[in-house]
Coordinates of C-alpha atoms and ligand atoms in Angstrom, one line a residue:
M1 CA 27.7 25.1 -31.0
L2 CA 24.6 23.5 -32.0
N3 CA 25.4 21.4 -35.1
R4 CA 23.0 20.3 -37.4
R5 CA 22.7 16.9 -36.2
S6 CA 22.2 17.8 -32.3
F7 CA 19.4 20.5 -33.5
L8 CA 17.6 17.6 -35.4
Q9 CA 17.7 15.1 -32.4
K10 CA 16.7 17.8 -30.1
T11 CA 13.8 19.2 -32.5
A12 CA 12.6 15.5 -32.9
L13 CA 12.6 14.9 -28.9
L14 CA 10.6 18.4 -28.6
T15 CA 8.0 17.0 -31.1
A16 CA 7.8 13.8 -29.3
L17 CA 7.3 15.3 -26.0
L18 CA 4.5 17.7 -27.3
G19 CA 2.9 15.2 -28.9
L20 CA 2.8 13.0 -25.9
K21 CA 1.4 16.1 -23.7
K22 CA -1.2 16.6 -26.3
S23 CA -2.4 12.6 -26.5
L24 CA -2.4 12.8 -22.6
F25 CA -4.6 16.1 -22.5
A26 CA -7.0 14.3 -25.0
L27 CA -7.5 11.3 -22.7
P28 CA -10.9 12.2 -20.8
F29 CA -9.1 10.5 -17.5
A30 CA -6.0 9.6 -16.3
G31 CA -6.3 5.8 -16.1
S32 CA -7.5 4.7 -19.4
W33 CA -8.7 1.0 -19.9
R34 CA -6.4 -1.4 -21.4
P35 CA -7.4 -4.7 -22.6
K36 CA -6.6 -7.6 -20.4
A37 CA -3.7 -9.9 -21.0
G38 CA -4.2 -13.7 -21.6
S39 CA -7.2 -15.5 -21.3
S40 CA -7.3 -16.9 -17.9
K41 CA -10.2 -18.9 -16.6
E42 CA -12.5 -16.4 -14.6
E43 CA -14.3 -16.8 -11.5
P44 CA -17.7 -16.4 -12.3
V45 CA -20.0 -13.6 -10.8
V46 CA -23.9 -12.7 -11.5
L47 CA -25.1 -9.6 -10.0
S48 CA -28.8 -8.6 -10.3
T49 CA -30.9 -5.9 -9.0
W50 CA -33.3 -6.1 -5.8
D51 CA -33.8 -9.0 -3.3
F52 CA -36.1 -11.0 -5.9
G53 CA -32.6 -11.5 -7.8
L54 CA -31.7 -14.0 -5.0
A55 CA -33.8 -16.6 -6.8
A56 CA -33.0 -15.3 -10.3
N57 CA -29.3 -15.7 -9.1
K58 CA -29.6 -19.2 -7.8
E59 CA -31.2 -20.2 -11.2
A60 CA -28.3 -18.5 -13.4
W61 CA -25.6 -20.0 -11.3
R62 CA -27.2 -23.4 -11.9
T63 CA -27.2 -22.6 -15.6
L64 CA -23.5 -21.9 -15.5
E65 CA -22.7 -25.0 -13.3
S66 CA -24.5 -27.1 -15.9
G67 CA -22.0 -25.4 -18.7
G68 CA -24.2 -22.7 -20.1
S69 CA -22.9 -19.6 -21.0
S70 CA -23.2 -16.0 -19.1
L71 CA -25.9 -15.4 -21.8
D72 CA -27.9 -18.5 -21.3
A73 CA -27.4 -17.7 -17.4
V74 CA -28.9 -14.2 -17.3
E75 CA -32.0 -15.6 -19.7
S76 CA -32.6 -18.3 -17.3
G77 CA -32.5 -16.2 -14.2
V78 CA -34.6 -13.3 -15.0
K79 CA -37.1 -15.8 -16.2
V80 CA -37.7 -16.9 -12.5
V81 CA -39.0 -13.4 -11.8
E82 CA -40.8 -13.0 -15.1
A83 CA -43.0 -16.0 -14.3
D84 CA -43.4 -15.3 -10.6
P85 CA -47.0 -13.7 -10.0
S86 CA -46.3 -12.4 -6.5
I87 CA -43.7 -9.9 -8.3
N88 CA -46.1 -7.0 -9.1
S89 CA -43.4 -5.0 -11.3
V90 CA -42.1 -7.7 -13.8
G91 CA -44.0 -10.1 -16.1
Y92 CA -46.7 -12.3 -14.9
G93 CA -48.4 -10.5 -12.1
G94 CA -46.9 -7.1 -13.3
L95 CA -49.3 -4.1 -12.8
P96 CA -50.9 -2.8 -15.6
D97 CA -51.0 0.4 -17.3
R98 CA -54.2 2.8 -17.0
E99 CA -56.0 0.8 -19.5
G100 CA -55.6 -2.4 -17.5
K101 CA -53.2 -4.0 -19.9
V102 CA -50.0 -5.5 -18.7
T103 CA -47.3 -4.4 -21.2
L104 CA -43.9 -5.5 -20.8
D105 CA -40.4 -4.4 -21.9
A106 CA -37.0 -6.5 -21.9
C107 CA -33.7 -6.9 -23.4
I108 CA -30.5 -9.1 -23.7
M109 CA -27.3 -8.4 -24.9
D110 CA -23.8 -10.4 -25.2
A111 CA -20.3 -9.7 -25.0
A112 CA -19.8 -9.5 -28.8
G113 CA -22.2 -6.5 -28.6
N114 CA -25.2 -8.7 -30.1
C115 CA -28.5 -7.6 -29.1
G116 CA -32.2 -7.7 -28.8
G117 CA -35.2 -6.2 -27.2
V118 CA -39.0 -6.2 -27.2
C119 CA -41.3 -3.6 -26.0
F120 CA -44.8 -2.5 -25.4
L121 CA -45.4 -6.5 -25.6
E122 CA -48.6 -8.1 -24.1
E123 CA -49.6 -11.7 -23.0
I124 CA -46.2 -13.2 -23.3
M125 CA -44.7 -14.8 -20.4
H126 CA -41.0 -14.4 -21.2
P127 CA -40.3 -11.3 -23.2
V128 CA -36.7 -11.7 -22.3
S129 CA -36.8 -15.0 -24.4
V130 CA -38.7 -13.2 -27.3
A131 CA -35.7 -10.7 -26.8
R132 CA -33.1 -13.2 -27.5
R133 CA -34.8 -14.7 -30.4
V134 CA -35.3 -11.0 -31.8
M135 CA -31.3 -10.6 -31.6
E136 CA -30.5 -14.6 -32.9
N137 CA -33.4 -14.7 -35.5
T138 CA -33.7 -11.1 -36.9
P139 CA -31.8 -8.5 -38.5
H140 CA -33.3 -6.2 -36.0
V141 CA -32.9 -4.8 -32.4
L142 CA -36.2 -4.0 -30.9
L143 CA -39.7 -5.1 -31.9
A144 CA -42.8 -3.4 -30.3
G145 CA -46.3 -3.9 -29.7
E146 CA -48.4 -6.2 -31.9
G147 CA -45.2 -6.7 -34.1
A148 CA -43.2 -7.9 -31.2
Q149 CA -46.3 -10.4 -30.1
D150 CA -46.7 -11.6 -33.9
F151 CA -43.1 -12.3 -34.0
A152 CA -43.3 -14.1 -30.7
L153 CA -46.1 -16.3 -31.8
S154 CA -44.2 -17.1 -35.1
E155 CA -41.4 -18.4 -32.7
G156 CA -43.7 -20.9 -30.8
F157 CA -44.5 -18.8 -27.9
R158 CA -48.1 -18.9 -26.7
K159 CA -50.6 -16.4 -25.4
Q160 CA -51.5 -16.1 -21.8
N161 CA -53.4 -13.5 -19.7
L162 CA -50.8 -12.0 -17.5
L163 CA -53.0 -9.8 -15.4
T164 CA -53.3 -11.3 -12.0
D165 CA -56.7 -11.0 -9.7
E166 CA -54.4 -9.2 -7.2
A167 CA -53.1 -6.8 -10.3
R168 CA -56.7 -6.2 -11.5
K169 CA -57.7 -5.4 -7.9
A170 CA -55.0 -2.7 -7.6
W171 CA -56.0 -1.4 -10.8
E172 CA -59.7 -1.2 -9.8
E173 CA -58.4 0.9 -6.7
W174 CA -56.1 3.0 -8.7
K175 CA -59.2 3.9 -11.1
K176 CA -61.2 5.4 -8.1
E177 CA -59.0 8.2 -8.0
R178 CA -56.7 7.7 -11.3
I179 CA -53.8 9.8 -9.6
F180 CA -50.8 9.1 -11.5
K181 CA -47.6 9.5 -9.5
T182 CA -44.3 8.0 -9.7
E183 CA -43.2 6.5 -6.4
I184 CA -39.7 6.5 -5.2
N185 CA -39.7 2.5 -5.1
R186 CA -42.6 0.5 -4.9
E187 CA -42.4 -1.9 -2.3
R188 CA -38.8 -2.2 -3.0
H189 CA -39.7 -4.3 -6.0
D190 CA -38.8 -3.0 -9.6
T191 CA -37.1 -4.2 -12.5
I192 CA -34.9 -7.2 -12.6
G193 CA -31.6 -6.3 -14.4
M194 CA -29.0 -8.8 -14.5
V195 CA -25.2 -8.9 -15.6
A196 CA -23.1 -11.9 -15.4
L197 CA -19.4 -13.0 -16.1
D198 CA -19.0 -16.9 -16.8
K199 CA -15.8 -18.9 -16.6
N200 CA -14.7 -18.0 -20.0
G201 CA -14.5 -14.4 -19.2
K202 CA -17.5 -13.7 -21.3
L203 CA -19.9 -11.2 -19.9
A204 CA -23.7 -10.8 -20.8
G205 CA -26.8 -8.9 -19.5
A206 CA -30.4 -9.2 -19.7
C207 CA -33.3 -6.6 -18.4
T208 CA -37.2 -7.2 -18.0
T209 CA -40.0 -5.2 -16.4
S210 CA -43.7 -4.4 -16.7
G211 CA -42.6 -1.0 -16.4
L212 CA -44.4 2.0 -14.3
S213 CA -47.5 0.8 -12.9
F214 CA -50.7 2.6 -14.3
K215 CA -48.7 4.2 -16.9
L216 CA -50.0 6.0 -20.0
H217 CA -50.6 3.0 -22.8
G218 CA -47.8 2.7 -24.8
R219 CA -45.2 4.2 -22.5
V220 CA -41.8 2.4 -23.1
G221 CA -39.3 2.9 -20.3
D222 CA -35.5 2.3 -20.2
S223 CA -35.6 -1.3 -19.6
P224 CA -35.6 -2.8 -23.2
I225 CA -33.5 0.1 -24.7
I226 CA -29.6 -0.8 -25.2
G227 CA -27.5 1.7 -23.5
A228 CA -30.4 2.8 -21.3
G229 CA -31.6 -0.1 -19.1
L230 CA -28.6 -2.2 -20.0
F231 CA -25.3 -2.1 -22.0
V232 CA -22.5 -4.7 -22.1
D233 CA -19.0 -4.4 -23.6
G234 CA -17.2 -7.5 -23.7
E235 CA -14.0 -5.9 -23.5
V236 CA -14.8 -3.5 -20.6
G237 CA -17.8 -4.3 -18.3
A238 CA -21.7 -4.6 -18.2
A239 CA -24.1 -2.2 -16.5
T240 CA -28.1 -2.2 -15.7
A241 CA -30.4 0.1 -14.3
T242 CA -33.6 -0.1 -12.3
G243 CA -36.0 3.0 -11.1
L244 CA -37.6 5.6 -13.1
G245 CA -36.9 4.8 -16.9
E246 CA -37.3 8.5 -18.2
A247 CA -34.4 9.5 -16.0
V248 CA -32.3 6.8 -17.0
I249 CA -33.1 7.3 -20.8
K250 CA -32.3 11.0 -20.4
T251 CA -28.5 10.1 -19.4
A252 CA -28.0 6.8 -21.7
G253 CA -27.4 5.4 -18.4
S254 CA -25.8 1.9 -18.7
F255 CA -23.8 3.1 -21.6
L256 CA -22.7 5.8 -19.5
V257 CA -21.6 3.3 -16.7
V258 CA -19.9 1.2 -19.2
E259 CA -17.9 4.0 -21.1
L260 CA -16.8 5.5 -17.6
M261 CA -15.2 2.0 -16.7
R262 CA -13.5 2.0 -20.3
H263 CA -11.9 5.2 -19.7
G264 CA -10.4 3.7 -16.3
M265 CA -13.1 4.1 -13.6
S266 CA -14.0 1.0 -11.3
P267 CA -17.5 0.0 -11.5
Q268 CA -18.3 1.6 -8.3
D269 CA -17.0 5.1 -9.5
A270 CA -18.8 4.7 -12.7
C271 CA -22.0 3.9 -10.9
E272 CA -21.7 7.1 -8.7
E273 CA -20.8 9.4 -11.4
A274 CA -23.5 8.3 -13.4
V275 CA -26.1 8.8 -10.5
K276 CA -24.7 12.5 -9.9
R277 CA -25.1 13.1 -13.7
I278 CA -28.9 12.4 -13.2
V279 CA -28.9 14.6 -9.8
Q280 CA -27.2 17.3 -11.6
K281 CA -29.6 17.7 -14.2
Q282 CA -33.2 16.7 -12.9
D283 CA -35.5 17.3 -9.9
F284 CA -34.7 13.7 -8.3
G285 CA -36.5 14.2 -5.2
G286 CA -39.5 12.4 -6.0
F287 CA -37.9 9.3 -8.2
Q288 CA -35.3 6.5 -7.7
V289 CA -32.4 5.2 -9.9
C290 CA -30.1 2.6 -9.5
F291 CA -27.2 1.2 -11.3
L292 CA -25.1 -1.9 -11.2
A293 CA -21.9 -2.4 -12.7
L294 CA -19.7 -5.4 -13.5
N295 CA -16.2 -5.3 -15.1
T296 CA -14.3 -8.2 -17.0
E297 CA -12.2 -8.6 -13.7
G298 CA -15.4 -9.5 -12.1
E299 CA -15.2 -6.4 -9.8
H300 CA -18.8 -4.9 -9.2
G301 CA -20.1 -1.4 -8.3
A302 CA -23.8 -0.4 -7.2
Y303 CA -25.1 3.0 -6.3
S304 CA -28.7 4.5 -6.1
I305 CA -30.2 8.1 -5.7
H306 CA -32.0 7.3 -2.6
P307 CA -31.4 4.6 0.0
G308 CA -33.3 1.4 -0.2
F309 CA -31.9 -0.2 -3.2
T310 CA -31.0 -3.9 -2.6
Y311 CA -29.1 -6.2 -5.1
T312 CA -28.0 -9.5 -5.3
L313 CA -24.3 -10.9 -5.9
S314 CA -23.2 -14.3 -6.2
R315 CA -19.7 -15.3 -6.6
G316 CA -18.0 -18.6 -5.5
D317 CA -21.0 -20.4 -4.9
V318 CA -22.3 -17.7 -2.4
H319 CA -25.6 -15.8 -3.0
K320 CA -25.7 -12.5 -0.8
V321 CA -28.3 -9.9 -0.9
L322 CA -26.5 -6.3 -0.3
E323 CA -27.7 -2.8 -0.2
S324 CA -26.3 0.0 -2.1
D325 CA -24.7 3.2 -0.7
S326 CA -26.8 5.9 -2.0
Y327 CA -26.5 9.9 -3.0
T328 CA -29.1 11.2 -0.4
K329 CA -27.9 8.7 2.2
K330 CA -30.2 7.5 5.3
Ligands
SD4_1 C1 -39.3 1.5 -16.1 N1 -37.1 1.1 -15.1 O1 -40.0 1.2 -17.1 C2 -38.2 0.5 -15.4 C3 -39.0 0.1 -14.3 C4 -39.9 1.0 -13.6 O2 -40.2 2.2 -11.7 O3 -41.1 1.2 -14.0 N2 -39.4 1.3 -12.4 O4 -38.9 2.8 -16.0

């Protein structure tokens, strides 16, 4: 016979099991993210987009070796590409918009979730450093256009002409036909996005670009937008994107990659899932999107829609340019 005591025990057990089942079904993925135990010293990792990331990673590595944080490292790293006039998709030497203006987008984010960005910024060589000042010296996250430039000047940055002769000639050539088309991947060069993990286990990221060449004046892509071109969650991981910004913004791409890692995916699986979300909803034949991701364990992932996405990985003093797998394969 069921006495009152055993009835209560059985009811309590059943309630607990039902509750457990409900909470398991509430989880979006079977393996959910768990905070890391302890605070062991980490092996630093630097990960950046494209092969021009090699020089950038080496500079970031020097910063880490001289005691800098991951935030210092990503800023110093991407500045190398911003200042290189031979790279026509970032900073100085970037191809202009339809009006012949070089307009720059950049952002930066640390492990605590602090972040800053600038967009549609003209005549300032290092937008990533202005983005860092926005983060550290203002109560805001994103400054645009003239206001961003005024702020940069007030912080001691100087105005410089960023339109090189080569970029001006390319614009004059373009003006003859004025055809606007997004190209899958211009000369294999694009935005530089960089994420890094320092020896204290702290993540940071930065992203900087001159955006689409010959874009409409005023166009802003994904690169200065937190959650689109870059996202860092110090407890989980960091991600950055390169390629057609409009496609990345539509899926909050970098946030999506980090959130998928939070729910238990590896960095590689998270990048692949984020690319799948784009190809399921958008007509991806004519554009490229690529993601990079790094988690707090130092594991990385890389994936793109089309072949040809190179990225640079630095770990244990070795700097390697690799090519990601892609949705459409070779
Ligand atoms: C952007 N993702 O502004 C950046 C860079 C780019 O083709 O234009 N890539 O969309």
